[in-house]
Amino acid sequence: MRFFLVFFCFFLFVKCTYKKSNKFKNYLIGEWRIDNPTLQSFIRFDENGKTTYYFNRYSYQLDSLAQIGKWSLDEIRKGRDIDTFMVTIDKQPKKTIFQFLPLDNDRIKVIDEGGQTFFTRIKKK
């Protein structure tokens, strides 16, 4: 009986985590403007795990001079009001782990070792 109870609890935990993970991945896919104080850069998250970082609006519009990398959702940390999603972006010169806090459908607060910034979703016309 204990084995069944432990197995059932584990199954529920995995199922809930998988559902949150899929929901966040679908939420993140798309193009985002990074609200930097000095320059406006952009990032694109593809569903296959590819990420493209553009240094400024000019390179974004021309789809050139981009830095290509990979992204993956590593961990979901349960919060009181908002869950924190730990995302690794692997691009040169190193891997960086970011904490993503979804604020609403079109805005994310992103925290890394350098501080925090906001991403705003770019809506296609």
PDB file of C-alpha atoms in Angstrom:
ATOM      1  CA  MET A   1       0.000   0.000   0.000  1.00  0.00           C
ATOM      2  CA  ARG A   2       2.825   2.429   0.839  1.00  0.00           C
ATOM      3  CA  PHE A   3       4.499   1.734  -2.452  1.00  0.00           C
ATOM      4  CA  PHE A   4       1.308   2.620  -4.319  1.00  0.00           C
ATOM      5  CA  LEU A   5       0.931   5.852  -2.329  1.00  0.00           C
ATOM      6  CA  VAL A   6       4.557   6.903  -2.947  1.00  0.00           C
ATOM      7  CA  PHE A   7       4.276   6.043  -6.635  1.00  0.00           C
ATOM      8  CA  PHE A   8       1.014   8.012  -6.951  1.00  0.00           C
ATOM      9  CA  CYS A   9       2.537  11.109  -5.259  1.00  0.00           C
ATOM     10  CA  PHE A  10       5.599  10.925  -7.511  1.00  0.00           C
ATOM     11  CA  PHE A  11       3.377  10.560 -10.590  1.00  0.00           C
ATOM     12  CA  LEU A  12       1.329  13.649  -9.635  1.00  0.00           C
ATOM     13  CA  PHE A  13       4.481  15.689  -8.995  1.00  0.00           C
ATOM     14  CA  VAL A  14       6.006  14.778 -12.370  1.00  0.00           C
ATOM     15  CA  LYS A  15       2.750  15.444 -14.207  1.00  0.00           C
ATOM     16  CA  CYS A  16       2.306  18.915 -12.653  1.00  0.00           C
ATOM     17  CA  THR A  17       5.930  19.874 -13.308  1.00  0.00           C
ATOM     18  CA  TYR A  18       5.704  18.696 -16.934  1.00  0.00           C
ATOM     19  CA  LYS A  19       2.526  20.724 -17.469  1.00  0.00           C
ATOM     20  CA  LYS A  20       4.130  23.913 -16.065  1.00  0.00           C
ATOM     21  CA  SER A  21       7.265  23.297 -18.107  1.00  0.00           C
ATOM     22  CA  ASN A  22       5.333  22.935 -21.366  1.00  0.00           C
ATOM     23  CA  LYS A  23       3.187  25.972 -20.613  1.00  0.00           C
ATOM     24  CA  PHE A  24       6.262  28.141 -19.941  1.00  0.00           C
ATOM     25  CA  LYS A  25       8.085  26.906 -23.060  1.00  0.00           C
ATOM     26  CA  ASN A  26       5.064  27.799 -25.203  1.00  0.00           C
ATOM     27  CA  TYR A  27       4.879  31.186 -23.466  1.00  0.00           C
ATOM     28  CA  LEU A  28       8.573  31.954 -24.078  1.00  0.00           C
ATOM     29  CA  ILE A  29       8.639  31.075 -27.788  1.00  0.00           C
ATOM     30  CA  GLY A  30       8.700  34.194 -29.921  1.00  0.00           C
ATOM     31  CA  GLU A  31      10.536  37.466 -30.259  1.00  0.00           C
ATOM     32  CA  TRP A  32      11.280  39.781 -27.327  1.00  0.00           C
ATOM     33  CA  ARG A  33      12.708  43.286 -27.004  1.00  0.00           C
ATOM     34  CA  ILE A  34      15.261  43.566 -24.199  1.00  0.00           C
ATOM     35  CA  ASP A  35      14.725  46.846 -22.388  1.00  0.00           C
ATOM     36  CA  ASN A  36      18.331  47.859 -21.784  1.00  0.00           C
ATOM     37  CA  PRO A  37      19.001  51.400 -20.575  1.00  0.00           C
ATOM     38  CA  THR A  38      21.858  51.969 -23.047  1.00  0.00           C
ATOM     39  CA  LEU A  39      20.812  50.147 -26.205  1.00  0.00           C
ATOM     40  CA  GLN A  40      17.796  48.245 -27.380  1.00  0.00           C
ATOM     41  CA  SER A  41      18.581  44.618 -28.177  1.00  0.00           C
ATOM     42  CA  PHE A  42      16.336  41.725 -29.170  1.00  0.00           C
ATOM     43  CA  ILE A  43      16.147  37.991 -28.598  1.00  0.00           C
ATOM     44  CA  ARG A  44      14.213  35.243 -30.361  1.00  0.00           C
ATOM     45  CA  PHE A  45      13.370  31.915 -28.717  1.00  0.00           C
ATOM     46  CA  ASP A  46      12.530  29.076 -31.121  1.00  0.00           C
ATOM     47  CA  GLU A  47      10.601  25.972 -30.120  1.00  0.00           C
ATOM     48  CA  ASN A  48      13.497  23.708 -31.113  1.00  0.00           C
ATOM     49  CA  GLY A  49      15.709  25.251 -28.398  1.00  0.00           C
ATOM     50  CA  LYS A  50      17.546  27.722 -30.626  1.00  0.00           C
ATOM     51  CA  THR A  51      17.990  31.330 -29.532  1.00  0.00           C
ATOM     52  CA  THR A  52      19.061  34.293 -31.639  1.00  0.00           C
ATOM     53  CA  TYR A  53      20.359  37.465 -29.983  1.00  0.00           C
ATOM     54  CA  TYR A  54      20.455  40.754 -31.910  1.00  0.00           C
ATOM     55  CA  PHE A  55      22.655  43.543 -30.555  1.00  0.00           C
ATOM     56  CA  ASN A  56      20.459  46.416 -31.761  1.00  0.00           C
ATOM     57  CA  ARG A  57      17.365  47.345 -33.763  1.00  0.00           C
ATOM     58  CA  TYR A  58      19.333  47.654 -37.006  1.00  0.00           C
ATOM     59  CA  SER A  59      20.675  44.089 -36.862  1.00  0.00           C
ATOM     60  CA  TYR A  60      17.235  42.827 -35.797  1.00  0.00           C
ATOM     61  CA  GLN A  61      15.504  44.468 -38.775  1.00  0.00           C
ATOM     62  CA  LEU A  62      18.105  43.138 -41.215  1.00  0.00           C
ATOM     63  CA  ASP A  63      18.253  39.737 -39.469  1.00  0.00           C
ATOM     64  CA  SER A  64      22.040  39.967 -39.471  1.00  0.00           C
ATOM     65  CA  LEU A  65      24.969  40.236 -37.043  1.00  0.00           C
ATOM     66  CA  ALA A  66      23.209  37.909 -34.656  1.00  0.00           C
ATOM     67  CA  GLN A  67      24.607  35.646 -31.995  1.00  0.00           C
ATOM     68  CA  ILE A  68      23.163  32.117 -32.145  1.00  0.00           C
ATOM     69  CA  GLY A  69      22.860  29.859 -29.131  1.00  0.00           C
ATOM     70  CA  LYS A  70      20.631  27.313 -27.417  1.00  0.00           C
ATOM     71  CA  TRP A  71      18.218  27.691 -24.540  1.00  0.00           C
ATOM     72  CA  SER A  72      16.789  25.181 -22.107  1.00  0.00           C
ATOM     73  CA  LEU A  73      14.470  25.274 -19.134  1.00  0.00           C
ATOM     74  CA  ASP A  74      16.436  23.793 -16.244  1.00  0.00           C
ATOM     75  CA  GLU A  75      14.280  24.217 -13.172  1.00  0.00           C
ATOM     76  CA  ILE A  76      10.980  25.596 -11.925  1.00  0.00           C
ATOM     77  CA  ARG A  77      11.101  27.170  -8.473  1.00  0.00           C
ATOM     78  CA  LYS A  78       7.751  27.422  -6.760  1.00  0.00           C
ATOM     79  CA  GLY A  79       7.000  30.911  -5.508  1.00  0.00           C
ATOM     80  CA  ARG A  80       4.256  32.336  -3.366  1.00  0.00           C
ATOM     81  CA  ASP A  81       2.663  34.396  -6.121  1.00  0.00           C
ATOM     82  CA  ILE A  82       4.859  33.774  -9.171  1.00  0.00           C
ATOM     83  CA  ASP A  83       6.984  30.758 -10.059  1.00  0.00           C
ATOM     84  CA  THR A  84      10.567  31.385 -11.130  1.00  0.00           C
ATOM     85  CA  PHE A  85      11.806  29.600 -14.247  1.00  0.00           C
ATOM     86  CA  MET A  86      15.549  28.934 -14.422  1.00  0.00           C
ATOM     87  CA  VAL A  87      16.646  29.121 -18.066  1.00  0.00           C
ATOM     88  CA  THR A  88      20.161  28.465 -19.383  1.00  0.00           C
ATOM     89  CA  ILE A  89      21.206  30.261 -22.548  1.00  0.00           C
ATOM     90  CA  ASP A  90      24.312  28.712 -24.046  1.00  0.00           C
ATOM     91  CA  LYS A  91      26.051  31.216 -26.313  1.00  0.00           C
ATOM     92  CA  GLN A  92      29.559  32.559 -26.642  1.00  0.00           C
ATOM     93  CA  PRO A  93      31.544  33.362 -24.559  1.00  0.00           C
ATOM     94  CA  LYS A  94      29.777  31.296 -21.858  1.00  0.00           C
ATOM     95  CA  LYS A  95      26.577  29.737 -20.609  1.00  0.00           C
ATOM     96  CA  THR A  96      24.408  32.075 -18.575  1.00  0.00           C
ATOM     97  CA  ILE A  97      21.650  31.067 -16.186  1.00  0.00           C
ATOM     98  CA  PHE A  98      18.730  33.484 -15.998  1.00  0.00           C
ATOM     99  CA  GLN A  99      15.773  33.631 -13.646  1.00  0.00           C
ATOM    100  CA  PHE A 100      12.590  34.401 -15.593  1.00  0.00           C
ATOM    101  CA  LEU A 101       9.588  35.829 -13.746  1.00  0.00           C
ATOM    102  CA  PRO A 102       6.562  36.139 -16.072  1.00  0.00           C
ATOM    103  CA  LEU A 103       4.734  39.353 -15.177  1.00  0.00           C
ATOM    104  CA  ASP A 104       1.954  39.111 -17.753  1.00  0.00           C
ATOM    105  CA  ASN A 105       1.406  37.780 -21.294  1.00  0.00           C
ATOM    106  CA  ASP A 106       3.838  40.216 -22.870  1.00  0.00           C
ATOM    107  CA  ARG A 107       6.393  41.050 -20.179  1.00  0.00           C
ATOM    108  CA  ILE A 108       9.088  39.122 -18.290  1.00  0.00           C
ATOM    109  CA  LYS A 109      11.441  40.198 -15.535  1.00  0.00           C
ATOM    110  CA  VAL A 110      14.848  38.595 -16.140  1.00  0.00           C
ATOM    111  CA  ILE A 111      17.499  38.342 -13.424  1.00  0.00           C
ATOM    112  CA  ASP A 112      21.131  37.239 -13.821  1.00  0.00           C
ATOM    113  CA  GLU A 113      24.402  37.866 -12.006  1.00  0.00           C
ATOM    114  CA  GLY A 114      24.643  41.324 -13.634  1.00  0.00           C
ATOM    115  CA  GLY A 115      21.299  42.570 -12.361  1.00  0.00           C
ATOM    116  CA  GLN A 116      17.816  42.603 -13.791  1.00  0.00           C
ATOM    117  CA  THR A 117      16.072  43.756 -16.933  1.00  0.00           C
ATOM    118  CA  PHE A 118      12.711  43.358 -18.614  1.00  0.00           C
ATOM    119  CA  PHE A 119      11.733  41.618 -21.845  1.00  0.00           C
ATOM    120  CA  THR A 120       8.701  42.835 -23.792  1.00  0.00           C
ATOM    121  CA  ARG A 121       7.085  40.576 -26.407  1.00  0.00           C
ATOM    122  CA  ILE A 122       7.137  41.857 -29.988  1.00  0.00           C
ATOM    123  CA  LYS A 123       3.738  41.425 -31.566  1.00  0.00           C
ATOM    124  CA  LYS A 124       3.684  40.584 -35.257  1.00  0.00           C
ATOM    125  CA  LYS A 125       1.485  42.843 -37.368  1.00  0.00           C
TER     126      LYS A 125
END
